Short mmCIF file of C-alpha atoms in Angstrom, two decimals:
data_model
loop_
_atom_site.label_atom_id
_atom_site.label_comp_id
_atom_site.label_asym_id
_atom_site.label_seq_id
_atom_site.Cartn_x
_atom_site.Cartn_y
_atom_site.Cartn_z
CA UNK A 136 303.05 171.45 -48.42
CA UNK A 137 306.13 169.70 -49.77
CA UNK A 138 306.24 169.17 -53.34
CA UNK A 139 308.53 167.40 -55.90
CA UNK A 140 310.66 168.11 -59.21
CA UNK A 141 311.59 166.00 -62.03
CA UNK A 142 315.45 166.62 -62.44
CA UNK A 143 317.06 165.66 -65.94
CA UNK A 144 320.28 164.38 -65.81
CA UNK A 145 322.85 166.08 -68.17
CA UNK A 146 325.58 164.43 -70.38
CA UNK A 147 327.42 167.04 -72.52
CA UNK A 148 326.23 169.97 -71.32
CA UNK A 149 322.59 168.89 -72.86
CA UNK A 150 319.67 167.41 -70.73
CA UNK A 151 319.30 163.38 -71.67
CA UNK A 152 315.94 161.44 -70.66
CA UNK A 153 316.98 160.15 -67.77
CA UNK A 154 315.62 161.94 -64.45
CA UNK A 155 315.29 162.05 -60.73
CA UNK A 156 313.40 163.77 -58.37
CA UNK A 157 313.97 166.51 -56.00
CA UNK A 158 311.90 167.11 -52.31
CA UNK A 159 311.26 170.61 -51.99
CA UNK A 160 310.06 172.09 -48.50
CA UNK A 161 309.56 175.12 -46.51
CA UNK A 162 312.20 175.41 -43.57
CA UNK A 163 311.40 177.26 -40.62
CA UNK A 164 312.92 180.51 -41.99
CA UNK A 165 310.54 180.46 -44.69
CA UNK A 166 312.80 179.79 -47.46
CA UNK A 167 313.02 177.04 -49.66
CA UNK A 168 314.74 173.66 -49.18
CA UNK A 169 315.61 171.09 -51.43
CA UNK A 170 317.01 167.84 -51.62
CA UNK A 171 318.19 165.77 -54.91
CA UNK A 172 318.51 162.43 -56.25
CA UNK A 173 315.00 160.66 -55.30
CA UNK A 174 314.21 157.63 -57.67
CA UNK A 175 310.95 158.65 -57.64
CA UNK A 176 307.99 161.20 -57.13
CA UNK A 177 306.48 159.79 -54.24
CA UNK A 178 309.31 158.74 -52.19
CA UNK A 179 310.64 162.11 -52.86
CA UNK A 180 307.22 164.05 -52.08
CA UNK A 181 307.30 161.68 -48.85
CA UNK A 182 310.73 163.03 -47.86
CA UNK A 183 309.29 166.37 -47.86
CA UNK A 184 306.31 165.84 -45.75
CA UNK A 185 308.56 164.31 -43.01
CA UNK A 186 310.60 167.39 -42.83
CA UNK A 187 307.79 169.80 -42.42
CA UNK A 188 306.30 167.18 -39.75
CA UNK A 189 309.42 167.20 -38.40
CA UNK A 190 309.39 171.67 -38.24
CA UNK A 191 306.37 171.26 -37.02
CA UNK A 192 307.51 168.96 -34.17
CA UNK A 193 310.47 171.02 -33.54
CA UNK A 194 312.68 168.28 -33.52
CA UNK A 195 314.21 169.04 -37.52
CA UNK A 196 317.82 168.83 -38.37
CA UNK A 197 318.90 170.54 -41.26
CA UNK A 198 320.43 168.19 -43.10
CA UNK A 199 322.92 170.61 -44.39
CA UNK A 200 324.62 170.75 -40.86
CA UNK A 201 324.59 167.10 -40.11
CA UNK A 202 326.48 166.49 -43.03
CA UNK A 203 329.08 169.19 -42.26
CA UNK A 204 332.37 168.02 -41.88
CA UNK A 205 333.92 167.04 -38.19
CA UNK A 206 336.55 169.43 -38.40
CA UNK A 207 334.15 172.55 -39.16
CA UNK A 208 331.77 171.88 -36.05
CA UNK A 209 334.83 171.06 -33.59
CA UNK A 210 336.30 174.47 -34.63
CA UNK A 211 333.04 176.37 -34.25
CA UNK A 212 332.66 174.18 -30.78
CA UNK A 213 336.10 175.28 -29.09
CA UNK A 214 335.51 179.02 -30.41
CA UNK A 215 331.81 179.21 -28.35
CA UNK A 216 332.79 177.15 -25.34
CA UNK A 217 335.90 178.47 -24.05
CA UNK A 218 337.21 177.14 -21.08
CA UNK A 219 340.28 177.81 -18.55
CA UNK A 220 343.33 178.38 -20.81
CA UNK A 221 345.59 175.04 -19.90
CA UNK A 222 342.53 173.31 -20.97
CA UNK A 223 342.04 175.06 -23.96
CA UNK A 224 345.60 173.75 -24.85
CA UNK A 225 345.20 170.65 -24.19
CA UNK A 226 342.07 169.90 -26.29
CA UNK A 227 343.57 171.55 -29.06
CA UNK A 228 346.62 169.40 -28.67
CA UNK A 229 344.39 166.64 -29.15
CA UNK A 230 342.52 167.90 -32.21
CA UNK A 231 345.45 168.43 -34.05
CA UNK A 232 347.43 165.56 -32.92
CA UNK A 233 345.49 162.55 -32.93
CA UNK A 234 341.66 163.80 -33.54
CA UNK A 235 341.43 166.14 -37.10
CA UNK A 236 343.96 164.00 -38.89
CA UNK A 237 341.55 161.06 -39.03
CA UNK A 238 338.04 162.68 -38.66
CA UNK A 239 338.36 166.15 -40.13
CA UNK A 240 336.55 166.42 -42.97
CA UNK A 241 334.02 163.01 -42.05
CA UNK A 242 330.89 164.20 -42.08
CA UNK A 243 328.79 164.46 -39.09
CA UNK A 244 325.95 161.95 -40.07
CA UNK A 245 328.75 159.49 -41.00
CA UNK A 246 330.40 158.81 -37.39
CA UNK A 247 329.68 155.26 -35.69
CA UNK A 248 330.69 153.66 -32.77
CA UNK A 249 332.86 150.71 -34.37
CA UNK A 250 334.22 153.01 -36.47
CA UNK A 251 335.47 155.76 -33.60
CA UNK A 252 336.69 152.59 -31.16
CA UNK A 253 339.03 150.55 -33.96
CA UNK A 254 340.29 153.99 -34.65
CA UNK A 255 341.27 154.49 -30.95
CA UNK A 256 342.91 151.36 -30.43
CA UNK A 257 345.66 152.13 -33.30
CA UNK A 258 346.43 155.20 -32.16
CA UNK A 259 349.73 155.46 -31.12
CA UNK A 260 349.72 157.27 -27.88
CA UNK A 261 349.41 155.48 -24.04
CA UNK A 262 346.07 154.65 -23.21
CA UNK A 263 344.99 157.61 -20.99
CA UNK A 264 345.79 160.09 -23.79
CA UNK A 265 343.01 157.75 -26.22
CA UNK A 266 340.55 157.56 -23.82
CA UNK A 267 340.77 161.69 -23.58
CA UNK A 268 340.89 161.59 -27.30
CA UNK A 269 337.78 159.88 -27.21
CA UNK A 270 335.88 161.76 -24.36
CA UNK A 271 336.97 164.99 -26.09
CA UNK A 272 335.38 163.61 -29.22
CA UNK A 273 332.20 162.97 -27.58
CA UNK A 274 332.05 166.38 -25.83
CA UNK A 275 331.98 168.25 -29.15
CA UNK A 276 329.41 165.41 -30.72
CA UNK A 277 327.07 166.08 -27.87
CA UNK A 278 327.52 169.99 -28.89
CA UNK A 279 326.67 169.18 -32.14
CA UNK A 280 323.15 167.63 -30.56
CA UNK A 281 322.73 170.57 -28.66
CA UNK A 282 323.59 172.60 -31.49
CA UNK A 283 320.92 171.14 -33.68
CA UNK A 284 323.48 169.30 -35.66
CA UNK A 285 323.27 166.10 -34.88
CA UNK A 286 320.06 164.34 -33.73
CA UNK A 287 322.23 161.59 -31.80
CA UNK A 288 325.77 161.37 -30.41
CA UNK A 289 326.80 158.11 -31.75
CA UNK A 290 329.31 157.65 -29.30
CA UNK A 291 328.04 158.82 -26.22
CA UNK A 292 328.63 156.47 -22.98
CA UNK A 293 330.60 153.71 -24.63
CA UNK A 294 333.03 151.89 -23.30
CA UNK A 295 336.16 151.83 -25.13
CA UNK A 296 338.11 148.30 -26.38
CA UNK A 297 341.44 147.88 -25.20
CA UNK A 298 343.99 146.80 -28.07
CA UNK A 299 344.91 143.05 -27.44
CA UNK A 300 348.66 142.95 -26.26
CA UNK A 301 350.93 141.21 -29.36
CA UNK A 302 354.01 141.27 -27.41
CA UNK A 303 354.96 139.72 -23.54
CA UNK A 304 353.98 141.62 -20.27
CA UNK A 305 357.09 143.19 -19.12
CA UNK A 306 357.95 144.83 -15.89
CA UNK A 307 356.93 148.58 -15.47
CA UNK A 308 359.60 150.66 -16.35
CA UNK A 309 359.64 152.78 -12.87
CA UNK A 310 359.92 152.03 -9.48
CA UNK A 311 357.83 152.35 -6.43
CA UNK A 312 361.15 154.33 -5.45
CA UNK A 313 360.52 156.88 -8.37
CA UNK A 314 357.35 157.53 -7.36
CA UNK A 315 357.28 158.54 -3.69
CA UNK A 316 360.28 160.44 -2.08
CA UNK A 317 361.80 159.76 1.15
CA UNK A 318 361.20 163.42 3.42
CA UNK A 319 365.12 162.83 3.96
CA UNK A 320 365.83 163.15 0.28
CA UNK A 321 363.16 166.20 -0.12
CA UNK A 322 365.00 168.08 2.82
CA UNK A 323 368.45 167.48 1.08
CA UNK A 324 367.26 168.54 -2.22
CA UNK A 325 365.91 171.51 -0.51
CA UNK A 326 369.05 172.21 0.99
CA UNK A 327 371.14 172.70 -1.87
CA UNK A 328 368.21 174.49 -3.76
CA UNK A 329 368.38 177.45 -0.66
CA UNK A 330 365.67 179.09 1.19
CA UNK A 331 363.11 180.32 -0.96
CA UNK A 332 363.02 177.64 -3.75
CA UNK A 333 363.94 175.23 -1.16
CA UNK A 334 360.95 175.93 1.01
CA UNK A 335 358.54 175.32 -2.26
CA UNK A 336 359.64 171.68 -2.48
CA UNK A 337 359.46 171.48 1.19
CA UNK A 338 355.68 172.92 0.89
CA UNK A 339 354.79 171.10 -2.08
CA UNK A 340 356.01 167.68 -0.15
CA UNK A 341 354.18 168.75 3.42
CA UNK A 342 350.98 169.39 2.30
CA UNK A 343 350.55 169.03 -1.27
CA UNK A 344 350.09 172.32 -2.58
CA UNK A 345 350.21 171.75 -6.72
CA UNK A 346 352.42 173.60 -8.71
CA UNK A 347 350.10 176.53 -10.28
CA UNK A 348 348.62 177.31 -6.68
CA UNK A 349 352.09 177.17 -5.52
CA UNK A 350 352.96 180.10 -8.06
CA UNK A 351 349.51 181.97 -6.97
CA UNK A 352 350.24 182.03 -3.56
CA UNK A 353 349.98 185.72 -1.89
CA UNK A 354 351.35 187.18 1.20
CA UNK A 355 347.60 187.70 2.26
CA UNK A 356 346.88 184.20 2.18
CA UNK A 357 349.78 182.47 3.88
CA UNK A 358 350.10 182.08 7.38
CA UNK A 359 345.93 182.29 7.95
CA UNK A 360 344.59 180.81 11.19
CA UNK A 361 342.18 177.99 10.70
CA UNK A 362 339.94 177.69 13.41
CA UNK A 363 337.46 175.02 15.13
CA UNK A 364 335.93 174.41 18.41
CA UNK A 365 337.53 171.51 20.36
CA UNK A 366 336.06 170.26 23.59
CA UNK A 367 335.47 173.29 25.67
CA UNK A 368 338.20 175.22 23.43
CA UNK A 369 339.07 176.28 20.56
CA UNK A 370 341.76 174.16 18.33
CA UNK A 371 343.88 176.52 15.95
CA UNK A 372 346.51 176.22 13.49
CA UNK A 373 348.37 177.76 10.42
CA UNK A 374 347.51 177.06 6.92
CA UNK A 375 348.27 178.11 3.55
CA UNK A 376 344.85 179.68 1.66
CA UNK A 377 344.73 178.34 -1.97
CA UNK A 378 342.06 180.43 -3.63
CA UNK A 379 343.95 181.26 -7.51
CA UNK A 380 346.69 179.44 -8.97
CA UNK A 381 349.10 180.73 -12.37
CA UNK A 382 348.11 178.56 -15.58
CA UNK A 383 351.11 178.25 -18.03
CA UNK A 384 349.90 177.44 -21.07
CA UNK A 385 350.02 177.95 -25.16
CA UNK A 386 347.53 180.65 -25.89
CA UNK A 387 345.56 180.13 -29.29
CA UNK A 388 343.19 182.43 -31.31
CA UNK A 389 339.56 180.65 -32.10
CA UNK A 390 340.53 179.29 -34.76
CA UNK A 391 343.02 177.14 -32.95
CA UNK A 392 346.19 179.41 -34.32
CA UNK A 393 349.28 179.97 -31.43
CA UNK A 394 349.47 182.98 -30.30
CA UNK A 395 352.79 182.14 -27.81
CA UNK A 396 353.11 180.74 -24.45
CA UNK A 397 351.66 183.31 -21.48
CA UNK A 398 351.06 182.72 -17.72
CA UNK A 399 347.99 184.16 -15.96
CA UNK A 400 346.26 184.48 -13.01
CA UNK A 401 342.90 181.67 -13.11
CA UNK A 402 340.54 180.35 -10.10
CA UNK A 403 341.27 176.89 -8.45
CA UNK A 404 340.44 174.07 -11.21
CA UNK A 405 337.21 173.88 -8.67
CA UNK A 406 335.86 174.21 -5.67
CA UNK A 407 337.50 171.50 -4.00
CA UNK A 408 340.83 172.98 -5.18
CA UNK A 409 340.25 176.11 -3.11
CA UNK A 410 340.91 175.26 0.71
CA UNK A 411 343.13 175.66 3.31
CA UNK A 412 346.42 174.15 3.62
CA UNK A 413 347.34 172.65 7.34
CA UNK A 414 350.65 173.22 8.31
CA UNK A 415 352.79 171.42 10.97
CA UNK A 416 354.54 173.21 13.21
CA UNK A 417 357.89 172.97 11.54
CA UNK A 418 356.69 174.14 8.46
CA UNK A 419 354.84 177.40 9.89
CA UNK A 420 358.01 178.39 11.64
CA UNK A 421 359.74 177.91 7.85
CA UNK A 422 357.18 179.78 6.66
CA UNK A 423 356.88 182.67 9.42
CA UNK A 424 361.34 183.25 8.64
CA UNK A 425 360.05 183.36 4.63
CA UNK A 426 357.23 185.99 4.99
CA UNK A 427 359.82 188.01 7.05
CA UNK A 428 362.89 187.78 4.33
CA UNK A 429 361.22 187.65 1.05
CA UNK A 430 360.66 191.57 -0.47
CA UNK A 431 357.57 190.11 -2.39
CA UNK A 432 353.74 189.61 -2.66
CA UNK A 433 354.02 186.14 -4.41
CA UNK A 434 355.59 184.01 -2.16
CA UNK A 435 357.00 181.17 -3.94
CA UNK A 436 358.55 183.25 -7.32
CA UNK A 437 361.63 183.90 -8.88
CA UNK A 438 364.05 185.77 -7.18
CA UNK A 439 363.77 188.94 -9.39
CA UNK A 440 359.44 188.84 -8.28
CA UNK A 441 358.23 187.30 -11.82
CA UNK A 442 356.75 183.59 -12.16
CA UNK A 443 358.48 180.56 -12.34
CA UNK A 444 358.42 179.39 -15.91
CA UNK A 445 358.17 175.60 -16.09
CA UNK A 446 361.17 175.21 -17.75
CA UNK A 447 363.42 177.87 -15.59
CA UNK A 448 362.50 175.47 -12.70
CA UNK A 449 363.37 172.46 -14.43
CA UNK A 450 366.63 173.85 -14.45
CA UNK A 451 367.07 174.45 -11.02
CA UNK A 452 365.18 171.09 -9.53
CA UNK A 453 366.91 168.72 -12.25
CA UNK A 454 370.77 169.00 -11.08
CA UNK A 455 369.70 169.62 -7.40
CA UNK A 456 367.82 166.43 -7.84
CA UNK A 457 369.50 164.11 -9.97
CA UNK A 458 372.81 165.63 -9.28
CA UNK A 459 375.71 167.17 -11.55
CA UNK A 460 379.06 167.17 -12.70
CA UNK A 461 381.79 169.09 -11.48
CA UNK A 462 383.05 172.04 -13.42
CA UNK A 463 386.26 173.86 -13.71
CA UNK A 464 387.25 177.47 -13.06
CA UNK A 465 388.08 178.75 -16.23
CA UNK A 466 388.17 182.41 -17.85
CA UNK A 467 384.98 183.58 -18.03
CA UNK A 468 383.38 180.65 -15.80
CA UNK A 469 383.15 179.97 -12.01
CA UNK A 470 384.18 177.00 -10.29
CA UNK A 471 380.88 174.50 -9.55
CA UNK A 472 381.24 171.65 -7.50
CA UNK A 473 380.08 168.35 -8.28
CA UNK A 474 376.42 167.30 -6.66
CA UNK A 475 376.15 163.55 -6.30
CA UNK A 476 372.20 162.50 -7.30
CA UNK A 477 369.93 162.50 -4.34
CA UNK A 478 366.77 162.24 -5.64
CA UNK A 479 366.49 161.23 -9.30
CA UNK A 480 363.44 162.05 -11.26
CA UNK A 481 361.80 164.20 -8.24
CA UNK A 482 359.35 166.01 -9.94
CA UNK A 483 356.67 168.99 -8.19
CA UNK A 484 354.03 166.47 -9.51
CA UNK A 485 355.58 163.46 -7.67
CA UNK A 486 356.32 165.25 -4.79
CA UNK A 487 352.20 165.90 -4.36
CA UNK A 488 352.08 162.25 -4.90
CA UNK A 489 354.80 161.66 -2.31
CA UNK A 490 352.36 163.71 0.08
CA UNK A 491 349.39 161.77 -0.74
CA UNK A 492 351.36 158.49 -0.39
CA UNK A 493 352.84 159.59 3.33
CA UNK A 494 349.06 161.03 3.96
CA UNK A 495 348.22 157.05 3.66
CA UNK A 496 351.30 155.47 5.00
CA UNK A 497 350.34 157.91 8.29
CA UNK A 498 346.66 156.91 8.49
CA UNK A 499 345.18 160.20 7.69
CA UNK A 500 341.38 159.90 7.31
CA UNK A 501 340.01 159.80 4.38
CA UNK A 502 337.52 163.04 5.16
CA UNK A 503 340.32 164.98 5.92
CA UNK A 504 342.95 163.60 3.10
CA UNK A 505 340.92 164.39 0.24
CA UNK A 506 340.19 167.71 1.70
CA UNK A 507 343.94 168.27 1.91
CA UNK A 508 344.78 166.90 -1.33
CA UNK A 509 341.51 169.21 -3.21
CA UNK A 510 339.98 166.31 -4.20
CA UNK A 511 336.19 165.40 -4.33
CA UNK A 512 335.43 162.66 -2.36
CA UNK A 513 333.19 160.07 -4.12
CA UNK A 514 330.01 158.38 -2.84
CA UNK A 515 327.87 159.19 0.17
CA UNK A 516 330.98 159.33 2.54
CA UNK A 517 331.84 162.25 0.62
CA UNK A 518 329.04 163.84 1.66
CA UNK A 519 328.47 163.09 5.40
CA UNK A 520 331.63 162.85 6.57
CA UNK A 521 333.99 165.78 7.41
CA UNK A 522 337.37 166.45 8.96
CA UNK A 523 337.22 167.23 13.29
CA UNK A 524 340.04 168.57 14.81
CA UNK A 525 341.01 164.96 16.45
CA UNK A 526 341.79 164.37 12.40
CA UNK A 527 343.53 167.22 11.52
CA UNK A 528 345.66 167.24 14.91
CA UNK A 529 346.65 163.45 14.16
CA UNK A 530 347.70 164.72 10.62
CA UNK A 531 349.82 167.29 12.01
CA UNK A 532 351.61 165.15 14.58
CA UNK A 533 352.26 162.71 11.91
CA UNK A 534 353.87 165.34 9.78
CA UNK A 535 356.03 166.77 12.29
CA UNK A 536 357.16 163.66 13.39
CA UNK A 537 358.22 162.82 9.81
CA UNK A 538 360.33 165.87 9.34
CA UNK A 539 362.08 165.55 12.58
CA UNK A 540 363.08 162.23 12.30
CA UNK A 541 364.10 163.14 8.84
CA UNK A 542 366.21 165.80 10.41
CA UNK A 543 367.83 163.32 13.11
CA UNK A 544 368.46 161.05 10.32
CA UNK A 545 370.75 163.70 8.13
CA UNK A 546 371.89 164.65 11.69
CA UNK A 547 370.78 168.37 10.83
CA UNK A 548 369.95 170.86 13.00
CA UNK A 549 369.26 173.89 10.98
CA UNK A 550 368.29 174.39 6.72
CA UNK A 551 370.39 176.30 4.83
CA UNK A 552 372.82 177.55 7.37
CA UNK A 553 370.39 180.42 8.24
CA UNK A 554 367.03 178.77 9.77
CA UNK A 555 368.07 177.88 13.24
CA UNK A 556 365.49 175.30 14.57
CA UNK A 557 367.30 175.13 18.06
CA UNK A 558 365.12 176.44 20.56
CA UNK A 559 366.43 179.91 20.44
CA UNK A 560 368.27 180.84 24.08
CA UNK A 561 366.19 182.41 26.72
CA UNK A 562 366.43 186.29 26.91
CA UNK A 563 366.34 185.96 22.72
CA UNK A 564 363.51 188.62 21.41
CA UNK A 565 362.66 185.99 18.69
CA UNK A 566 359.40 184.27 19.70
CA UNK A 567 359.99 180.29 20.95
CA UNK A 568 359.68 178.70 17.78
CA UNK A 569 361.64 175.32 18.77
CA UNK A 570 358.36 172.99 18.27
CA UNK A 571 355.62 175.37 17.13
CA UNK A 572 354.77 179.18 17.02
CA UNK A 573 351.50 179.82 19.36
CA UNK A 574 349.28 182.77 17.92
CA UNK A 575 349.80 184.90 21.00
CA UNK A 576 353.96 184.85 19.96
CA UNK A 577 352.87 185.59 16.12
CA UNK A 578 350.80 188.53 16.56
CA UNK A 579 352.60 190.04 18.91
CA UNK A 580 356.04 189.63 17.68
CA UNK A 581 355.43 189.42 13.71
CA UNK A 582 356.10 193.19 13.07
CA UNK A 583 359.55 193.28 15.40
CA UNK A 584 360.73 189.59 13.83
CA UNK A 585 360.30 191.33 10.04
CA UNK A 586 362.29 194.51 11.21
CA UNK A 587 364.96 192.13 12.98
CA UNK A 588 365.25 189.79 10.11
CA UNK A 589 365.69 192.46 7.61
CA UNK A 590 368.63 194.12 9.27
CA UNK A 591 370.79 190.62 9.42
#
């Protein structure tokens, strides 16, 4: 039974007549708990009462914890609920940011809804990065809830205020142009970047592939067979198997401390991400010359077998991209010619966009594009409908037909002065890879082509 104390209040280090009242309850422990500052006996005795009803109930909140600081419960939050590393990083990049300077040491109890959105309409970041600010917010409040607390997020399922525009509407700063890349431009950037990195911005345009499951790629998984009945046959192709992809990201202890930037192996973001990777003719044959030449199990890594770093790559793409001056022979330095810009701002993220734009400018179903692109598909659609052969056939065409009229355009015949894509002359022990590779020609001649290739 809760109870109440008279409380002196003390001036001088001696107890004067004034008083309040403290609540003093059983918690579910079995200690004691107390709360101060009650103007009188029966409001305070009343407090009590609701607490132990509230015990009782099992629906208490100890009012210690809800008046915890912000900054305490979203540490103890991204300590107990890991999750995969990049996104580790980014939350805590958040936090410390844009989140913990403001709300750090609020207590729990004290957060509102008015109060969270006029605070995330000053903040000076683009508006994607404050509507993650306040999603990730919510997340950890609705932690707290299931923690025991908080008895309410305050903020849950709100929608946001936009901050009211004091200047004129002015033109977006990029182009359309910037955005998606012509497959001429991608097959002369791969060009001067040479086979191997060359064929990951070829890959990356052609079907998609994102730049972590590029890195993850394994010998065992590229080159599968996908196959489906069709009619009274069965339709087959190549495809790339995306099941793991490398995460580059800035590793942290619990307590949010960096511990260094690392690269590991992780599973596809979800299960959409892991699929299989259709591959037009053009591209398998690219693909059957790189599995024979390249001495490792990733297939898309640096020369010396490690992963590409993001920054190491930057520095090959950016000059083969945007183009580069010329530079002297000198003592000590080699001649390098000058690369006019072909492609300015190409980016491994805007070349999956560039896919996903040609995917629409071809008239890929939507079944089969999403599947492609490993996204989920919303609504019921997403659900009923699924790619057929007809689809995925369509979508191949489509992509050949875009790399050989790319090819007629440059007036190329070969990439890289090594990958002949001729129809080779008759009497050659090379499979006929002119259009396509058939499955019979790959089994059967995989093993000699590797032993051939690797004595040129």
């Amino acid at each position: 039974m809760a109870y109440a104390e008279k409380r002196y209040k003390i001036r001088n280090g001696k107890p004067t007549k004034q008083f309040t009242w403290r609540a003093k309850y059983r918690k579910p422990d079995g200690t004691e708990g107390s709360e101060p500052g009650f103007p009188t006996k029966k409001i305070a005795e009343d407090w009590g009462d609701e607490q132990e009803r509230k015990i009782k109930e099992g629906t208490w909140i100890d009012p210690d914890r809800y008046r915890s600081p912000f900054g305490k419960f979203a540490r103890k939050y991204m300590a107990e609920r890991p999750k995969r590393g990049r996104t580790v990083g980014t939350r805590w990049d958040l936090l410390e940011a844009h989140i913990l300077p403001k709300w750090e040491h609020a207590p729990l109890i004290s957060l509102n809804w008015f109060d969270v959105d006029s605070w995330q309409m000053t903040l000076p970041c683009d508006d994607v990065t404050k509507g993650h600010c306040v999603s990730l917010m919510s997340t950890i409040l609705t932690g707290a809830v299931d923690a025991r607390w908080l008895p309410v997020n305050p903020i849950q399922g709100r929608r946001r205020t936009k901050a009211v525009a004091t200047t004129p509407a002015v033109a977006p700063a990029g182009s359309d142009e910037e955005k998606v890349f012509t497959p001429e431009s991608v097959l002369q950037v791969a060009e001067r970047l040479g086979p191997a990195k060359g064929l990951h911005v070829i890959t990356t345009a052609w079907t998609g592939i994102n730049w972590g499951e590029g890195l993850g790629l394994q010998r065992a998984n590229c080159l599968r067979v996908r196959s489906q009945p069709w009619g009274n046959a069965t339709w087959q192709c190549f495809v790339l198997r995306v099941v793991q992809e490398v995460a580059e990201y800035e590793e942290r202890d619990e307590s949010g401390r960096k511990l260094g930037t690392v690269q590991r192996i992780e599973p596809t973001k979800n299960a959409f991400r892991t699929r299989d990777l259709d591959l037009p003719p053009f591209l398998a044959r690219l693909w059957f010359y790189h599995l024979a030449d390249w001495p490792f199990d990733w297939m898309l890594c640096t020369p010396t077998g490690k992963w590409w770093r993001r920054s190491n790559w930057l520095k090959q793409l950016r000059p083969a991209a945007d183009g580069r001056e010329e530079r002297k022979k000198r003592q000590g330095v080699a001649y390098r010619e000058e690369w006019p810009p072909l492609a300015p701002g190409m980016t491994m993220r805007a070349l999956r966009h560039t896919h996903d734009s040609w995917q629409d400018q071809i008239g890929v179903r939507a079944a089969l594009s999403f599947e492609q692109a490993g996204h989920k598909r919303p609504g019921i659609k997403g659900v009923y409908q699924h790619p057929t052969p007809d689809m995925r056939q369509h979508r191949l065409d489509e992509m050949e037909d875009l790399f050989w009229t790319a090819m007629r355009n440059l007036g190329w015949t070969s990439l890289w002065g090594r990958v002949s894509l001729v129809k080779p002359p008759a009497g050659d022990d090379l499979p006929n890879l002119s259009q396509t590779i058939s499955m019979e020609d790959y089994r059967r001649d995989r093993r000699g082509y590797r032993s051939r290739s690797e004595a040129m």
